[in-house]
Amino acid sequence: MAKINIAGHELSSGKTIKDHIHVDGTEIHIPHIIICGEKPGKTVLVTAGIHNAEYVGIQAAIELSNEISPKDLSGNLIIIPLANRSGFENRTMSLVYEDGKNLNRVFPGDKDGSAADRLASLLFDVFIKNADAYIDLHSGDGYETLIPYAYYVGASPASDIAKKMVDCVNASYCVKSTCTTEGAYNTASMAGIPSVLIERGQLSLLPKDEVQADKEDVLNILKFLGLIEGEYKTYPKTELREFSDDAPFTGCWYPEKKVGDKFSKGDKFGEIRDYFGRPLHTAIADTDGVLIHQCSSLSIIKNGPMVTYGVIQKQDAC
Ligand SMILES: [Zn+2]
């Protein structure tokens, strides 16, 4: 069988590669780990830190890269623990430092574009395209609370396998996304690679139990994909269609619901006030749903995230 070559490395069974890859036309060097299993199997990619202040996923990826050995694996596991390195090293709130772009809105990228475009292009061409399956780890940013849940793209060629990967995530909800562009897992899904995005952890905090749960989700998906021996578990999911209400004003935000709360049409999500305490906007639900993700900082920014909620589509019987 022909040897796979990724990022200039020949993947020979039994070795672990730890290296950086330079993003052409920038100062960015992306760390990556490739664990080449002793037995043949699929090549699976795990990325974290596409949003650099989402720390639970980053730490889970670092720990997994040190805990999984080639003798445990059938196939290859590629881990990119910190995709947006310059954002991390300049402590942006998840934008690429050089150009202020959201890396997860520019896939599949442009090798002649600005830093985020070039970075996305490299991640897509060198790593994502070579994967048989893809897991992207996200968390709540410094201003975001969320409950754990997972996404897959409903209309993608590999959605059946992606849904089974989502079922391996220890969470109660999943979003069957209609977004087929711009995001890493969305673009990968449409290229035929079964892909999921896991959300776990919030407010740029790093609780050990969340990191552990993220690691267990990845290991469970790897069991399902046959990279690791053992029985995988499935967790029944309530499937959601996702909606977001962005903030209509910049100002101070006073949320009245917590993530995980179910709400009814007409319920109040919260209020935006000016710096004199005068109301600018009352956010009202225009449907029944469950709040999965919201801005939880006092600062809120016009056209930026305010509340993200799901409308229940169906509940798994499994
Ligand atoms: Zn994210």
Tab-separated table of C-alpha atoms and ligand atoms in Angstrom:
chain	number	residue	atom	x	y	z
A	1	MET	CA	0.000	0.000	0.000
A	2	ALA	CA	1.314	3.471	-0.919
A	3	LYS	CA	2.496	5.476	2.060
A	4	ILE	CA	0.469	8.580	2.910
A	5	ASN	CA	2.454	11.823	2.967
A	6	ILE	CA	1.113	14.706	5.041
A	7	ALA	CA	2.826	18.052	5.686
A	8	GLY	CA	6.084	16.619	4.328
A	9	HIS	CA	5.978	13.578	6.615
A	10	GLU	CA	5.703	10.035	5.399
A	11	LEU	CA	3.303	8.256	7.722
A	12	SER	CA	5.092	5.049	8.666
A	13	SER	CA	3.463	2.770	11.146
A	14	GLY	CA	4.545	3.085	14.765
A	15	LYS	CA	5.919	6.609	14.779
A	16	THR	CA	4.723	9.861	16.331
A	17	ILE	CA	5.616	13.109	14.561
A	18	LYS	CA	5.583	16.463	16.369
A	19	ASP	CA	6.343	19.429	14.127
A	20	HIS	CA	5.304	22.890	12.929
A	21	ILE	CA	4.217	23.899	9.453
A	22	HIS	CA	4.844	27.411	8.149
A	23	VAL	CA	1.954	29.369	6.632
A	24	ASP	CA	3.440	30.927	3.518
A	25	GLY	CA	3.557	34.736	3.475
A	26	THR	CA	3.063	35.005	7.273
A	27	GLU	CA	5.101	34.518	10.454
A	28	ILE	CA	2.712	31.771	11.578
A	29	HIS	CA	3.933	28.227	12.339
A	30	ILE	CA	1.198	25.738	13.160
A	31	PRO	CA	1.954	22.911	15.620
A	32	HIS	CA	0.741	19.465	14.606
A	33	ILE	CA	1.105	15.930	15.898
A	34	ILE	CA	0.680	12.850	13.741
A	35	ILE	CA	0.350	9.533	15.562
A	36	CYS	CA	0.818	6.693	13.070
A	37	GLY	CA	-0.847	3.545	14.341
A	38	GLU	CA	0.920	0.193	14.337
A	39	LYS	CA	-2.059	-1.252	12.443
A	40	PRO	CA	-3.685	0.078	9.250
A	41	GLY	CA	-6.912	2.059	9.346
A	42	LYS	CA	-8.481	5.433	8.669
A	43	THR	CA	-6.759	8.816	8.957
A	44	VAL	CA	-8.665	11.062	11.362
A	45	LEU	CA	-8.056	14.766	11.956
A	46	VAL	CA	-8.750	16.581	15.232
A	47	THR	CA	-8.398	20.367	15.321
A	48	ALA	CA	-8.734	22.777	18.242
A	49	GLY	CA	-8.104	26.474	18.665
A	50	ILE	CA	-9.599	27.594	15.358
A	51	HIS	CA	-11.041	30.025	17.897
A	52	ASN	CA	-7.991	30.598	20.040
A	53	ALA	CA	-9.711	31.609	23.313
A	54	GLU	CA	-11.763	28.399	23.414
A	55	TYR	CA	-9.417	26.689	25.812
A	56	VAL	CA	-11.151	23.423	26.755
A	57	GLY	CA	-10.729	22.002	23.247
A	58	ILE	CA	-7.118	23.178	22.995
A	59	GLN	CA	-6.155	21.517	26.287
A	60	ALA	CA	-8.040	18.317	25.407
A	61	ALA	CA	-6.142	18.136	22.089
A	62	ILE	CA	-2.761	18.689	23.793
A	63	GLU	CA	-3.479	15.971	26.363
A	64	LEU	CA	-4.735	13.480	23.764
A	65	SER	CA	-1.628	14.046	21.648
A	66	ASN	CA	0.507	12.950	24.602
A	67	GLU	CA	-1.700	10.107	25.806
A	68	ILE	CA	-2.362	8.173	22.591
A	69	SER	CA	0.428	5.891	21.469
A	70	PRO	CA	0.921	4.284	18.012
A	71	LYS	CA	0.374	0.871	19.646
A	72	ASP	CA	-3.164	1.949	20.608
A	73	LEU	CA	-4.105	2.913	17.056
A	74	SER	CA	-5.305	1.324	13.841
A	75	GLY	CA	-4.783	4.142	11.344
A	76	ASN	CA	-3.426	7.645	11.759
A	77	LEU	CA	-4.498	10.402	14.110
A	78	ILE	CA	-3.566	13.970	13.198
A	79	ILE	CA	-3.989	16.542	15.974
A	80	ILE	CA	-3.712	20.304	15.484
A	81	PRO	CA	-4.033	21.597	19.057
A	82	LEU	CA	-3.870	25.321	18.238
A	83	ALA	CA	-4.949	26.311	14.740
A	84	ASN	CA	-5.060	30.074	15.391
A	85	ARG	CA	-1.661	30.398	17.050
A	86	SER	CA	-1.139	34.130	16.466
A	87	GLY	CA	-4.525	34.885	18.034
A	88	PHE	CA	-3.547	32.809	21.085
A	89	GLU	CA	-0.147	34.480	21.447
A	90	ASN	CA	-1.685	37.953	21.212
A	91	ARG	CA	-4.720	36.983	23.312
A	92	THR	CA	-7.306	38.107	20.789
A	93	MET	CA	-10.810	36.902	21.523
A	94	SER	CA	-10.661	34.288	18.788
A	95	LEU	CA	-9.856	36.425	15.737
A	96	VAL	CA	-6.716	35.951	13.674
A	97	TYR	CA	-4.277	38.572	15.004
A	98	GLU	CA	-2.856	39.753	11.693
A	99	ASP	CA	-6.105	40.588	9.884
A	100	GLY	CA	-8.883	40.491	12.513
A	101	LYS	CA	-10.800	37.795	10.604
A	102	ASN	CA	-12.774	34.921	12.134
A	103	LEU	CA	-10.860	31.867	10.877
A	104	ASN	CA	-14.031	29.785	10.920
A	105	ARG	CA	-15.676	32.059	8.327
A	106	VAL	CA	-13.019	31.864	5.593
A	107	PHE	CA	-12.693	28.151	4.700
A	108	PRO	CA	-11.544	26.711	2.331
A	109	GLY	CA	-9.297	29.778	2.357
A	110	ASP	CA	-7.112	31.474	-0.206
A	111	LYS	CA	-3.364	30.886	-0.406
A	112	ASP	CA	-2.886	34.400	-1.843
A	113	GLY	CA	-5.194	36.162	0.644
A	114	SER	CA	-4.617	37.714	4.073
A	115	ALA	CA	-3.267	35.724	7.036
A	116	ALA	CA	-6.560	34.016	7.977
A	117	ASP	CA	-7.246	33.089	4.332
A	118	ARG	CA	-3.755	31.620	3.956
A	119	LEU	CA	-4.032	29.730	7.229
A	120	ALA	CA	-7.427	28.259	6.268
A	121	SER	CA	-6.079	27.285	2.848
A	122	LEU	CA	-3.157	25.426	4.423
A	123	LEU	CA	-5.356	23.683	6.995
A	124	PHE	CA	-7.771	22.622	4.271
A	125	ASP	CA	-5.273	21.535	1.595
A	126	VAL	CA	-2.651	19.889	3.800
A	127	PHE	CA	-4.716	18.352	6.589
A	128	ILE	CA	-8.504	18.335	6.073
A	129	LYS	CA	-8.420	17.010	2.497
A	130	ASN	CA	-6.249	14.083	3.607
A	131	ALA	CA	-8.583	13.005	6.411
A	132	ASP	CA	-11.180	10.229	6.270
A	133	ALA	CA	-13.045	11.899	9.144
A	134	TYR	CA	-12.732	15.183	11.005
A	135	ILE	CA	-13.495	16.370	14.568
A	136	ASP	CA	-13.288	20.108	15.334
A	137	LEU	CA	-13.219	21.108	19.027
A	138	HIS	CA	-14.769	24.410	20.082
A	139	SER	CA	-15.851	25.995	23.368
A	140	GLY	CA	-17.437	29.217	24.551
A	141	ASP	CA	-15.240	32.236	23.965
A	142	GLY	CA	-14.380	34.695	26.765
A	143	TYR	CA	-17.806	36.324	26.444
A	144	GLU	CA	-19.880	33.215	25.731
A	145	THR	CA	-21.713	30.670	27.851
A	146	LEU	CA	-22.961	27.465	26.259
A	147	ILE	CA	-24.210	23.991	27.004
A	148	PRO	CA	-22.335	21.048	25.448
A	149	TYR	CA	-23.675	20.061	22.033
A	150	ALA	CA	-22.415	18.973	18.611
A	151	TYR	CA	-22.981	19.981	15.007
A	152	TYR	CA	-23.077	18.088	11.749
A	153	VAL	CA	-24.127	19.225	8.276
A	154	GLY	CA	-27.440	17.620	7.332
A	155	ALA	CA	-27.181	18.056	3.562
A	156	SER	CA	-23.594	16.783	3.203
A	157	PRO	CA	-22.536	13.644	1.287
A	158	ALA	CA	-21.300	11.886	4.441
A	159	SER	CA	-24.064	13.024	6.796
A	160	ASP	CA	-25.018	9.475	7.864
A	161	ILE	CA	-21.557	8.767	9.278
A	162	ALA	CA	-21.313	12.308	10.680
A	163	LYS	CA	-24.611	11.807	12.557
A	164	LYS	CA	-23.246	8.571	14.026
A	165	MET	CA	-20.128	10.488	15.139
A	166	VAL	CA	-22.390	13.110	16.745
A	167	ASP	CA	-24.245	10.319	18.565
A	168	CYS	CA	-20.919	9.386	20.223
A	169	VAL	CA	-20.732	12.829	21.890
A	170	ASN	CA	-21.876	12.849	25.512
A	171	ALA	CA	-24.416	15.653	25.195
A	172	SER	CA	-28.184	15.949	25.002
A	173	TYR	CA	-28.450	18.164	21.932
A	174	CYS	CA	-27.143	18.260	18.394
A	175	VAL	CA	-27.610	20.784	15.616
A	176	LYS	CA	-28.307	19.491	12.116
A	177	SER	CA	-26.733	22.447	10.382
A	178	THR	CA	-27.800	23.908	7.063
A	179	CYS	CA	-24.561	25.902	6.778
A	180	THR	CA	-22.462	24.402	3.977
A	181	THR	CA	-19.742	27.057	3.611
A	182	GLU	CA	-17.127	29.108	5.461
A	183	GLY	CA	-16.570	26.916	8.540
A	184	ALA	CA	-13.857	24.251	8.661
A	185	TYR	CA	-16.161	21.310	9.444
A	186	ASN	CA	-18.869	22.659	7.094
A	187	THR	CA	-16.467	22.878	4.154
A	188	ALA	CA	-14.968	19.486	4.995
A	189	SER	CA	-18.464	17.957	5.160
A	190	MET	CA	-19.336	19.246	1.709
A	191	ALA	CA	-16.048	17.786	0.411
A	192	GLY	CA	-17.397	14.383	1.475
A	193	ILE	CA	-15.440	14.034	4.744
A	194	PRO	CA	-17.677	13.041	7.677
A	195	SER	CA	-17.161	15.918	10.085
A	196	VAL	CA	-18.461	17.124	13.430
A	197	LEU	CA	-17.966	20.185	15.584
A	198	ILE	CA	-18.151	19.688	19.354
A	199	GLU	CA	-18.959	22.626	21.651
A	200	ARG	CA	-17.942	22.131	25.285
A	201	GLY	CA	-16.681	24.576	27.929
A	202	GLN	CA	-17.378	28.291	28.220
A	203	LEU	CA	-16.104	31.780	29.106
A	204	SER	CA	-12.502	30.824	28.213
A	205	LEU	CA	-12.330	28.810	31.450
A	206	LEU	CA	-10.528	25.489	31.772
A	207	PRO	CA	-12.372	23.135	34.137
A	208	LYS	CA	-10.678	19.735	34.314
A	209	ASP	CA	-13.971	17.840	34.040
A	210	GLU	CA	-14.838	19.597	30.754
A	211	VAL	CA	-11.398	18.802	29.323
A	212	GLN	CA	-11.852	15.176	30.383
A	213	ALA	CA	-15.328	15.035	28.808
A	214	ASP	CA	-13.953	16.476	25.550
A	215	LYS	CA	-11.210	13.813	25.514
A	216	GLU	CA	-13.751	11.062	26.180
A	217	ASP	CA	-15.896	12.304	23.276
A	218	VAL	CA	-12.922	12.149	20.891
A	219	LEU	CA	-11.847	8.692	22.131
A	220	ASN	CA	-15.419	7.431	21.808
A	221	ILE	CA	-15.638	8.695	18.194
A	222	LEU	CA	-12.247	7.068	17.475
A	223	LYS	CA	-13.674	3.766	18.755
A	224	PHE	CA	-16.683	4.169	16.453
A	225	LEU	CA	-14.340	4.862	13.506
A	226	GLY	CA	-12.243	1.798	14.348
A	227	LEU	CA	-9.017	3.611	15.271
A	228	ILE	CA	-9.170	2.444	18.881
A	229	GLU	CA	-10.329	-0.961	20.035
A	230	GLY	CA	-13.343	-1.283	22.282
A	231	GLU	CA	-17.069	-0.705	22.426
A	232	TYR	CA	-18.214	2.818	21.689
A	233	LYS	CA	-21.172	4.368	23.515
A	234	THR	CA	-24.014	6.331	21.964
A	235	TYR	CA	-25.980	9.099	23.616
A	236	PRO	CA	-29.528	9.935	22.489
A	237	LYS	CA	-29.854	13.429	21.078
A	238	THR	CA	-32.542	16.000	20.684
A	239	GLU	CA	-31.968	17.401	17.216
A	240	LEU	CA	-32.195	21.172	16.859
A	241	ARG	CA	-32.431	23.645	14.053
A	242	GLU	CA	-30.221	26.559	15.034
A	243	PHE	CA	-31.091	30.254	14.968
A	244	SER	CA	-29.095	33.268	16.125
A	245	ASP	CA	-30.261	36.753	17.086
A	246	ASP	CA	-27.418	39.243	16.796
A	247	ALA	CA	-27.331	42.406	18.882
A	248	PRO	CA	-29.018	45.424	17.241
A	249	PHE	CA	-27.043	47.910	19.400
A	250	THR	CA	-23.657	48.258	21.078
A	251	GLY	CA	-23.990	48.764	24.813
A	252	CYS	CA	-24.555	46.884	28.079
A	253	TRP	CA	-26.263	43.475	27.933
A	254	TYR	CA	-28.442	42.056	30.728
A	255	PRO	CA	-29.474	38.485	29.892
A	256	GLU	CA	-32.463	37.029	31.731
A	257	LYS	CA	-32.142	33.378	30.662
A	258	LYS	CA	-29.421	30.811	31.210
A	259	VAL	CA	-28.051	28.460	28.561
A	260	GLY	CA	-29.988	25.208	28.676
A	261	ASP	CA	-33.239	27.051	29.523
A	262	LYS	CA	-36.267	26.152	27.447
A	263	PHE	CA	-38.354	29.187	26.516
A	264	SER	CA	-41.648	30.019	24.821
A	265	LYS	CA	-42.529	32.501	22.117
A	266	GLY	CA	-42.837	35.949	23.725
A	267	ASP	CA	-40.380	35.231	26.565
A	268	LYS	CA	-37.740	37.868	27.275
A	269	PHE	CA	-34.110	36.895	26.506
A	270	GLY	CA	-32.724	40.092	28.023
A	271	GLU	CA	-32.182	43.777	27.525
A	272	ILE	CA	-29.543	46.097	26.054
A	273	ARG	CA	-29.126	49.415	27.866
A	274	ASP	CA	-26.943	52.455	27.211
A	275	TYR	CA	-24.243	53.711	29.599
A	276	PHE	CA	-26.820	55.796	31.485
A	277	GLY	CA	-28.869	52.673	32.155
A	278	ARG	CA	-31.601	53.601	29.668
A	279	PRO	CA	-33.148	50.748	27.687
A	280	LEU	CA	-32.112	50.477	24.031
A	281	HIS	CA	-33.610	47.096	23.128
A	282	THR	CA	-35.619	44.274	24.660
A	283	ALA	CA	-34.779	40.875	23.125
A	284	ILE	CA	-37.940	38.753	22.832
A	285	ALA	CA	-38.201	35.153	21.609
A	286	ASP	CA	-40.277	34.827	18.451
A	287	THR	CA	-40.528	31.041	18.744
A	288	ASP	CA	-40.374	28.250	21.348
A	289	GLY	CA	-36.897	26.767	21.786
A	290	VAL	CA	-33.899	26.023	23.948
A	291	LEU	CA	-31.078	28.483	24.571
A	292	ILE	CA	-27.780	26.812	23.672
A	293	HIS	CA	-25.296	29.642	23.501
A	294	GLN	CA	-25.341	33.309	24.522
A	295	CYS	CA	-23.303	36.441	25.073
A	296	SER	CA	-22.665	36.611	28.808
A	297	SER	CA	-20.431	39.670	29.036
A	298	LEU	CA	-21.713	43.111	30.023
A	299	SER	CA	-20.283	44.389	26.745
A	300	ILE	CA	-22.362	43.611	23.682
A	301	ILE	CA	-21.508	44.672	20.146
A	302	LYS	CA	-23.865	45.702	17.329
A	303	ASN	CA	-24.263	42.871	14.777
A	304	GLY	CA	-22.277	40.535	17.081
A	305	PRO	CA	-23.586	37.427	18.886
A	306	MET	CA	-26.388	37.913	21.447
A	307	VAL	CA	-28.377	34.647	21.698
A	308	THR	CA	-28.216	31.357	19.785
A	309	TYR	CA	-31.048	28.906	20.257
A	310	GLY	CA	-32.384	25.704	18.867
A	311	VAL	CA	-35.858	24.798	17.760
A	312	ILE	CA	-36.515	21.136	18.477
A	313	GLN	CA	-36.805	19.044	15.294
A	314	LYS	CA	-36.836	15.538	16.657
A	315	GLN	CA	-35.762	13.430	19.584
A	316	ASP	CA	-33.730	10.263	19.107
A	317	ALA	CA	-35.260	7.087	20.333
A	318	CYS	CA	-31.855	5.405	20.695
B	1	ZN	ZN	-15.541	28.390	18.262
